[in-house]
Each structure stands twice: as structure tokens, then as C-alpha cells.
Amino acid sequence: RRLAGEAGGEEDADDDDDEENADDAAVAWQLVDQARCLFLEAGDRAAAARCAEQLAGLAVDQRKWADAVAEFSLGVEFYDAAADLDIEDRVHHLSCVAGLAAALGAHFAESPAADVAVNVDGRPEVVVAAAEVADRCAAHARDAERGLNALLGELAAARATLDAARKRDLCALAVEVSHAKEVATGLAAPAPAPG
């Protein structure tokens, strides 16, 4: 590996960094996916959901919106199936819902007439049809907002004492929900199909 100032120039060094980052992301993806499989085998749906949320975050970092939608969807599904979620898991659940809305909106902004599809065994599998993307984005943003308001209402009614970390988590969730709402509100009508 060359340093930026050595023969080969900065461009080669940037290419090497991009390749290393892609390799790191692939390794991280594989490890988190393996952990998710182990949690599912053990019946721990909440832990599997947290893994899906981490995988969705990796996909967002790489601007792979379809993968983010698929992983956030799994996270929501796993949290929905988990029993007795504590406050932390409820925050993560709502974060997945808000993230799902934002990822759908980002996909729509880049490709308004395209299905959200992921590669499964070398074949594209449609996760959300193009005609449904904007509506699903808006629905998930509304669900995230309703869920956040319900959680905050419950905490206020119970006069719950929250530590600093839990307060930060709730503030971060409020920002995520606000972003999801902005994304959903900013979506234009789908482009007409060609021909």
C-alpha cells in the first residue's frame, strides 16, 4: 500500500482506501449476519432485530437503499414478533420504522419509477413495488411518529425516571422520526411509466 504522496499518486491511494472500506463493510456484514442467525436459532427476536438494524445502517452508509429497506423491514418484523420489549428495544423498534421510511424515501428520490429489489441467489426479488414506495414511506413515517408519541406519553404518565443515556436515545429517535417525516413529505408523485 502506498502513501498518498508516494509514486502512484493520491488517486491510487483513494482507490485502495475505497477497496479497504468495501472489504471492511463486507466483513462486518458477514459477522453481523452470522450473529443474527445465531440469535434467531436461539429464539431471541429482539437481538436478531438489533442485528438487522445494524445491517440496515451498513447499507445506508453505502447508499444501498434496497438492502436498507429489506433489513429495516426485517428489524421491524422481528421486533413486532418479540415479546415484552423494554424501553431500549422499543426505541430501537421505532428507529427501524423511521429508518425504513427514510430508506424508502431515499430510494424513491434516486429512482422514482423503480421497484425496491434485492439480490437473492442471483435473482432480483421485489421488496416493495415502485407504485407503493411513496405511500409506504409516508405510512412508516406516520407509524414512527405515533409510536414515539405513545412511548413518550407512557413514560410521562408513569413519571418514569430516565438516565442520561435513555434521554439521549429518545432525543436521537425524535430526530430520526422528524427526518422520516420530512422525507415522506418531500416525495413527489411517481413519474409515469415510459411508453
PDB file of C-alpha atoms in Angstrom:
ATOM      1  CA  ARG A   1       0.000   0.000   0.000  1.00  0.00           C
ATOM      2  CA  ARG A   2       1.373   3.410  -0.993  1.00  0.00           C
ATOM      3  CA  LEU A   3       1.011   6.626   0.913  1.00  0.00           C
ATOM      4  CA  ALA A   4      -0.766   9.487  -0.830  1.00  0.00           C
ATOM      5  CA  GLY A   5       2.486  11.325  -1.616  1.00  0.00           C
ATOM      6  CA  GLU A   6       4.366   8.316  -2.991  1.00  0.00           C
ATOM      7  CA  ALA A   7       4.586   7.184  -6.603  1.00  0.00           C
ATOM      8  CA  GLY A   8       1.160   6.315  -7.873  1.00  0.00           C
ATOM      9  CA  GLY A   9      -0.405   9.494  -6.570  1.00  0.00           C
ATOM     10  CA  GLU A  10      -3.399  10.272  -4.422  1.00  0.00           C
ATOM     11  CA  GLU A  11      -5.861   8.688  -6.800  1.00  0.00           C
ATOM     12  CA  ASP A  12      -4.336   5.221  -6.309  1.00  0.00           C
ATOM     13  CA  ALA A  13      -4.352   5.714  -2.542  1.00  0.00           C
ATOM     14  CA  ASP A  14      -8.025   6.759  -2.654  1.00  0.00           C
ATOM     15  CA  ASP A  15      -8.848   3.653  -4.704  1.00  0.00           C
ATOM     16  CA  ASP A  16      -7.039   1.474  -2.154  1.00  0.00           C
ATOM     17  CA  ASP A  17      -8.972   3.142   0.688  1.00  0.00           C
ATOM     18  CA  ASP A  18     -12.267   2.550  -1.128  1.00  0.00           C
ATOM     19  CA  GLU A  19     -11.381  -1.119  -1.628  1.00  0.00           C
ATOM     20  CA  GLU A  20     -10.389  -1.500   2.034  1.00  0.00           C
ATOM     21  CA  ASN A  21     -13.618   0.172   3.175  1.00  0.00           C
ATOM     22  CA  ALA A  22     -15.650  -2.120   0.924  1.00  0.00           C
ATOM     23  CA  ASP A  23     -13.793  -5.148   2.297  1.00  0.00           C
ATOM     24  CA  ASP A  24     -14.344  -3.953   5.879  1.00  0.00           C
ATOM     25  CA  ALA A  25     -18.053  -3.427   5.196  1.00  0.00           C
ATOM     26  CA  ALA A  26     -18.346  -6.911   3.673  1.00  0.00           C
ATOM     27  CA  VAL A  27     -16.648  -8.500   6.688  1.00  0.00           C
ATOM     28  CA  ALA A  28     -18.835  -6.512   9.093  1.00  0.00           C
ATOM     29  CA  TRP A  29     -21.939  -7.532   7.131  1.00  0.00           C
ATOM     30  CA  GLN A  30     -20.966 -11.197   7.277  1.00  0.00           C
ATOM     31  CA  LEU A  31     -20.251 -11.155  11.012  1.00  0.00           C
ATOM     32  CA  VAL A  32     -23.454  -9.334  11.942  1.00  0.00           C
ATOM     33  CA  ASP A  33     -25.496 -11.599   9.647  1.00  0.00           C
ATOM     34  CA  GLN A  34     -23.964 -14.663  11.346  1.00  0.00           C
ATOM     35  CA  ALA A  35     -24.829 -13.213  14.744  1.00  0.00           C
ATOM     36  CA  ARG A  36     -28.405 -12.626  13.581  1.00  0.00           C
ATOM     37  CA  CYS A  37     -28.686 -16.274  12.508  1.00  0.00           C
ATOM     38  CA  LEU A  38     -27.446 -17.416  15.910  1.00  0.00           C
ATOM     39  CA  PHE A  39     -29.923 -15.165  17.727  1.00  0.00           C
ATOM     40  CA  LEU A  40     -32.775 -16.443  15.557  1.00  0.00           C
ATOM     41  CA  GLU A  41     -31.781 -20.059  16.270  1.00  0.00           C
ATOM     42  CA  ALA A  42     -31.800 -19.216  19.985  1.00  0.00           C
ATOM     43  CA  GLY A  43     -35.230 -17.567  19.656  1.00  0.00           C
ATOM     44  CA  ASP A  44     -34.007 -14.108  20.642  1.00  0.00           C
ATOM     45  CA  ARG A  45     -36.001 -11.984  18.172  1.00  0.00           C
ATOM     46  CA  ALA A  46     -35.057  -8.660  19.792  1.00  0.00           C
ATOM     47  CA  ALA A  47     -31.323  -9.401  19.443  1.00  0.00           C
ATOM     48  CA  ALA A  48     -31.901 -10.516  15.829  1.00  0.00           C
ATOM     49  CA  ALA A  49     -33.739  -7.248  15.238  1.00  0.00           C
ATOM     50  CA  ARG A  50     -30.784  -5.246  16.548  1.00  0.00           C
ATOM     51  CA  CYS A  51     -28.562  -7.126  14.081  1.00  0.00           C
ATOM     52  CA  ALA A  52     -30.949  -6.275  11.234  1.00  0.00           C
ATOM     53  CA  GLU A  53     -30.822  -2.638  12.336  1.00  0.00           C
ATOM     54  CA  GLN A  54     -27.006  -2.720  12.226  1.00  0.00           C
ATOM     55  CA  LEU A  55     -27.068  -4.291   8.754  1.00  0.00           C
ATOM     56  CA  ALA A  56     -29.506  -1.627   7.618  1.00  0.00           C
ATOM     57  CA  GLY A  57     -27.117   1.023   8.926  1.00  0.00           C
ATOM     58  CA  LEU A  58     -24.275  -0.506   6.902  1.00  0.00           C
ATOM     59  CA  ALA A  59     -26.490  -0.454   3.808  1.00  0.00           C
ATOM     60  CA  VAL A  60     -27.421   3.198   4.424  1.00  0.00           C
ATOM     61  CA  ASP A  61     -23.735   4.095   4.768  1.00  0.00           C
ATOM     62  CA  GLN A  62     -23.165   2.538   1.343  1.00  0.00           C
ATOM     63  CA  ARG A  63     -26.314   4.116  -0.139  1.00  0.00           C
ATOM     64  CA  LYS A  64     -27.726   0.657  -0.885  1.00  0.00           C
ATOM     65  CA  TRP A  65     -31.319   1.660  -0.300  1.00  0.00           C
ATOM     66  CA  ALA A  66     -32.936  -1.641  -1.289  1.00  0.00           C
ATOM     67  CA  ASP A  67     -30.742  -3.548   1.180  1.00  0.00           C
ATOM     68  CA  ALA A  68     -31.526  -0.951   3.854  1.00  0.00           C
ATOM     69  CA  VAL A  69     -35.266  -1.329   3.197  1.00  0.00           C
ATOM     70  CA  ALA A  70     -35.010  -5.113   3.407  1.00  0.00           C
ATOM     71  CA  GLU A  71     -33.010  -5.053   6.658  1.00  0.00           C
ATOM     72  CA  PHE A  72     -35.118  -2.358   8.345  1.00  0.00           C
ATOM     73  CA  SER A  73     -38.203  -4.385   7.337  1.00  0.00           C
ATOM     74  CA  LEU A  74     -36.736  -7.485   8.985  1.00  0.00           C
ATOM     75  CA  GLY A  75     -35.893  -5.463  12.078  1.00  0.00           C
ATOM     76  CA  VAL A  76     -39.471  -4.225  12.324  1.00  0.00           C
ATOM     77  CA  GLU A  77     -40.781  -7.757  11.763  1.00  0.00           C
ATOM     78  CA  PHE A  78     -38.504  -9.224  14.435  1.00  0.00           C
ATOM     79  CA  TYR A  79     -39.392  -6.513  16.961  1.00  0.00           C
ATOM     80  CA  ASP A  80     -43.097  -6.969  16.209  1.00  0.00           C
ATOM     81  CA  ALA A  81     -42.714 -10.690  16.987  1.00  0.00           C
ATOM     82  CA  ALA A  82     -40.681 -10.172  20.177  1.00  0.00           C
ATOM     83  CA  ALA A  83     -42.478 -10.240  23.495  1.00  0.00           C
ATOM     84  CA  ASP A  84     -42.282  -7.632  26.237  1.00  0.00           C
ATOM     85  CA  LEU A  85     -39.955  -5.065  24.717  1.00  0.00           C
ATOM     86  CA  ASP A  86     -38.240  -2.808  27.229  1.00  0.00           C
ATOM     87  CA  ILE A  87     -37.786   0.918  26.596  1.00  0.00           C
ATOM     88  CA  GLU A  88     -34.458   0.410  24.820  1.00  0.00           C
ATOM     89  CA  ASP A  89     -35.932  -2.169  22.445  1.00  0.00           C
ATOM     90  CA  ARG A  90     -39.000  -0.017  21.809  1.00  0.00           C
ATOM     91  CA  VAL A  91     -36.692   2.862  20.863  1.00  0.00           C
ATOM     92  CA  HIS A  92     -34.775   0.564  18.502  1.00  0.00           C
ATOM     93  CA  HIS A  93     -38.050  -0.724  17.050  1.00  0.00           C
ATOM     94  CA  LEU A  94     -39.240   2.815  16.298  1.00  0.00           C
ATOM     95  CA  SER A  95     -35.789   3.654  14.935  1.00  0.00           C
ATOM     96  CA  CYS A  96     -36.193   0.785  12.449  1.00  0.00           C
ATOM     97  CA  VAL A  97     -39.626   2.091  11.430  1.00  0.00           C
ATOM     98  CA  ALA A  98     -38.249   5.617  10.918  1.00  0.00           C
ATOM     99  CA  GLY A  99     -35.189   4.243   9.118  1.00  0.00           C
ATOM    100  CA  LEU A 100     -37.442   2.205   6.854  1.00  0.00           C
ATOM    101  CA  ALA A 101     -39.366   5.339   5.904  1.00  0.00           C
ATOM    102  CA  ALA A 102     -36.154   7.275   5.235  1.00  0.00           C
ATOM    103  CA  ALA A 103     -34.617   4.453   3.156  1.00  0.00           C
ATOM    104  CA  LEU A 104     -37.792   4.144   1.080  1.00  0.00           C
ATOM    105  CA  GLY A 105     -37.728   7.893   0.536  1.00  0.00           C
ATOM    106  CA  ALA A 106     -34.060   7.847  -0.478  1.00  0.00           C
ATOM    107  CA  HIS A 107     -34.724   5.020  -2.941  1.00  0.00           C
ATOM    108  CA  PHE A 108     -37.674   6.929  -4.379  1.00  0.00           C
ATOM    109  CA  ALA A 109     -35.642  10.135  -4.705  1.00  0.00           C
ATOM    110  CA  GLU A 110     -32.962   8.312  -6.709  1.00  0.00           C
ATOM    111  CA  SER A 111     -35.231   6.016  -8.748  1.00  0.00           C
ATOM    112  CA  PRO A 112     -38.893   7.066  -8.549  1.00  0.00           C
ATOM    113  CA  ALA A 113     -40.113   4.527 -11.111  1.00  0.00           C
ATOM    114  CA  ALA A 114     -38.044   1.572  -9.844  1.00  0.00           C
ATOM    115  CA  ASP A 115     -39.111  -1.287  -7.600  1.00  0.00           C
ATOM    116  CA  VAL A 116     -37.169  -1.765  -4.388  1.00  0.00           C
ATOM    117  CA  ALA A 117     -35.487  -5.075  -5.161  1.00  0.00           C
ATOM    118  CA  VAL A 118     -32.679  -7.064  -3.542  1.00  0.00           C
ATOM    119  CA  ASN A 119     -30.480  -9.780  -4.982  1.00  0.00           C
ATOM    120  CA  VAL A 120     -31.471 -13.237  -3.709  1.00  0.00           C
ATOM    121  CA  ASP A 121     -29.454 -16.134  -5.089  1.00  0.00           C
ATOM    122  CA  GLY A 122     -28.501 -14.103  -8.142  1.00  0.00           C
ATOM    123  CA  ARG A 123     -32.077 -13.006  -8.923  1.00  0.00           C
ATOM    124  CA  PRO A 124     -33.783  -9.729  -8.099  1.00  0.00           C
ATOM    125  CA  GLU A 125     -36.569 -10.076  -5.556  1.00  0.00           C
ATOM    126  CA  VAL A 126     -39.001  -7.175  -5.255  1.00  0.00           C
ATOM    127  CA  VAL A 127     -39.369  -5.974  -1.678  1.00  0.00           C
ATOM    128  CA  VAL A 128     -41.663  -3.021  -2.470  1.00  0.00           C
ATOM    129  CA  ALA A 129     -43.238  -2.322  -5.857  1.00  0.00           C
ATOM    130  CA  ALA A 130     -42.426   1.109  -7.308  1.00  0.00           C
ATOM    131  CA  ALA A 131     -46.068   2.174  -7.198  1.00  0.00           C
ATOM    132  CA  GLU A 132     -46.170   1.585  -3.419  1.00  0.00           C
ATOM    133  CA  VAL A 133     -42.877   3.176  -2.349  1.00  0.00           C
ATOM    134  CA  ALA A 134     -44.128   6.723  -1.652  1.00  0.00           C
ATOM    135  CA  ASP A 135     -47.236   5.516   0.209  1.00  0.00           C
ATOM    136  CA  ARG A 136     -45.236   3.012   2.281  1.00  0.00           C
ATOM    137  CA  CYS A 137     -42.691   5.728   3.115  1.00  0.00           C
ATOM    138  CA  ALA A 138     -45.457   8.016   4.367  1.00  0.00           C
ATOM    139  CA  ALA A 139     -47.176   5.213   6.312  1.00  0.00           C
ATOM    140  CA  HIS A 140     -43.962   4.211   8.094  1.00  0.00           C
ATOM    141  CA  ALA A 141     -43.171   7.837   8.927  1.00  0.00           C
ATOM    142  CA  ARG A 142     -46.663   8.195  10.466  1.00  0.00           C
ATOM    143  CA  ASP A 143     -46.236   4.922  12.373  1.00  0.00           C
ATOM    144  CA  ALA A 144     -42.884   6.074  13.752  1.00  0.00           C
ATOM    145  CA  GLU A 145     -44.378   9.385  14.881  1.00  0.00           C
ATOM    146  CA  ARG A 146     -47.385   7.703  16.507  1.00  0.00           C
ATOM    147  CA  GLY A 147     -45.125   5.172  18.221  1.00  0.00           C
ATOM    148  CA  LEU A 148     -42.807   7.860  19.549  1.00  0.00           C
ATOM    149  CA  ASN A 149     -45.726   9.929  20.851  1.00  0.00           C
ATOM    150  CA  ALA A 150     -47.237   6.840  22.523  1.00  0.00           C
ATOM    151  CA  LEU A 151     -43.922   5.929  24.157  1.00  0.00           C
ATOM    152  CA  LEU A 152     -43.354   9.464  25.415  1.00  0.00           C
ATOM    153  CA  GLY A 153     -46.930   9.582  26.714  1.00  0.00           C
ATOM    154  CA  GLU A 154     -46.480   6.314  28.595  1.00  0.00           C
ATOM    155  CA  LEU A 155     -43.209   7.490  30.110  1.00  0.00           C
ATOM    156  CA  ALA A 156     -44.785  10.778  31.189  1.00  0.00           C
ATOM    157  CA  ALA A 157     -47.862   9.063  32.651  1.00  0.00           C
ATOM    158  CA  ALA A 158     -45.655   6.669  34.611  1.00  0.00           C
ATOM    159  CA  ARG A 159     -43.430   9.564  35.691  1.00  0.00           C
ATOM    160  CA  ALA A 160     -40.539   7.398  34.615  1.00  0.00           C
ATOM    161  CA  THR A 161     -37.058   8.440  35.672  1.00  0.00           C
ATOM    162  CA  LEU A 162     -34.694   8.119  32.741  1.00  0.00           C
ATOM    163  CA  ASP A 163     -30.918   8.075  32.861  1.00  0.00           C
ATOM    164  CA  ALA A 164     -28.875  10.314  30.574  1.00  0.00           C
ATOM    165  CA  ALA A 165     -28.315   7.532  28.010  1.00  0.00           C
ATOM    166  CA  ARG A 166     -32.048   6.830  27.695  1.00  0.00           C
ATOM    167  CA  LYS A 167     -32.757  10.557  27.302  1.00  0.00           C
ATOM    168  CA  ARG A 168     -30.144  10.759  24.516  1.00  0.00           C
ATOM    169  CA  ASP A 169     -31.687   7.721  22.824  1.00  0.00           C
ATOM    170  CA  LEU A 170     -35.141   9.326  22.915  1.00  0.00           C
ATOM    171  CA  CYS A 171     -33.780  12.627  21.555  1.00  0.00           C
ATOM    172  CA  ALA A 172     -31.970  10.792  18.755  1.00  0.00           C
ATOM    173  CA  LEU A 173     -35.166   8.893  17.963  1.00  0.00           C
ATOM    174  CA  ALA A 174     -37.107  12.152  17.808  1.00  0.00           C
ATOM    175  CA  VAL A 175     -34.594  13.451  15.242  1.00  0.00           C
ATOM    176  CA  GLU A 176     -34.896  10.220  13.200  1.00  0.00           C
ATOM    177  CA  VAL A 177     -38.691  10.429  13.246  1.00  0.00           C
ATOM    178  CA  SER A 178     -38.579  14.094  12.244  1.00  0.00           C
ATOM    179  CA  HIS A 179     -36.244  13.234   9.357  1.00  0.00           C
ATOM    180  CA  ALA A 180     -38.535  10.402   8.218  1.00  0.00           C
ATOM    181  CA  LYS A 181     -41.499  12.777   8.229  1.00  0.00           C
ATOM    182  CA  GLU A 182     -39.554  15.363   6.201  1.00  0.00           C
ATOM    183  CA  VAL A 183     -38.514  12.722   3.674  1.00  0.00           C
ATOM    184  CA  ALA A 184     -42.074  11.438   3.332  1.00  0.00           C
ATOM    185  CA  THR A 185     -43.483  14.946   2.973  1.00  0.00           C
ATOM    186  CA  GLY A 186     -40.903  15.831   0.316  1.00  0.00           C
ATOM    187  CA  LEU A 187     -41.702  12.958  -2.025  1.00  0.00           C
ATOM    188  CA  ALA A 188     -43.169  13.924  -5.362  1.00  0.00           C
ATOM    189  CA  ALA A 189     -45.784  11.945  -7.226  1.00  0.00           C
ATOM    190  CA  PRO A 190     -44.335   8.927  -9.028  1.00  0.00           C
ATOM    191  CA  ALA A 191     -43.134   9.502 -12.564  1.00  0.00           C
ATOM    192  CA  PRO A 192     -45.388   7.986 -15.238  1.00  0.00           C
ATOM    193  CA  ALA A 193     -44.230   4.692 -16.674  1.00  0.00           C
ATOM    194  CA  PRO A 194     -42.476   5.038 -20.024  1.00  0.00           C
ATOM    195  CA  GLY A 195     -44.344   4.293 -23.263  1.00  0.00           C
TER     196      GLY A 195
END
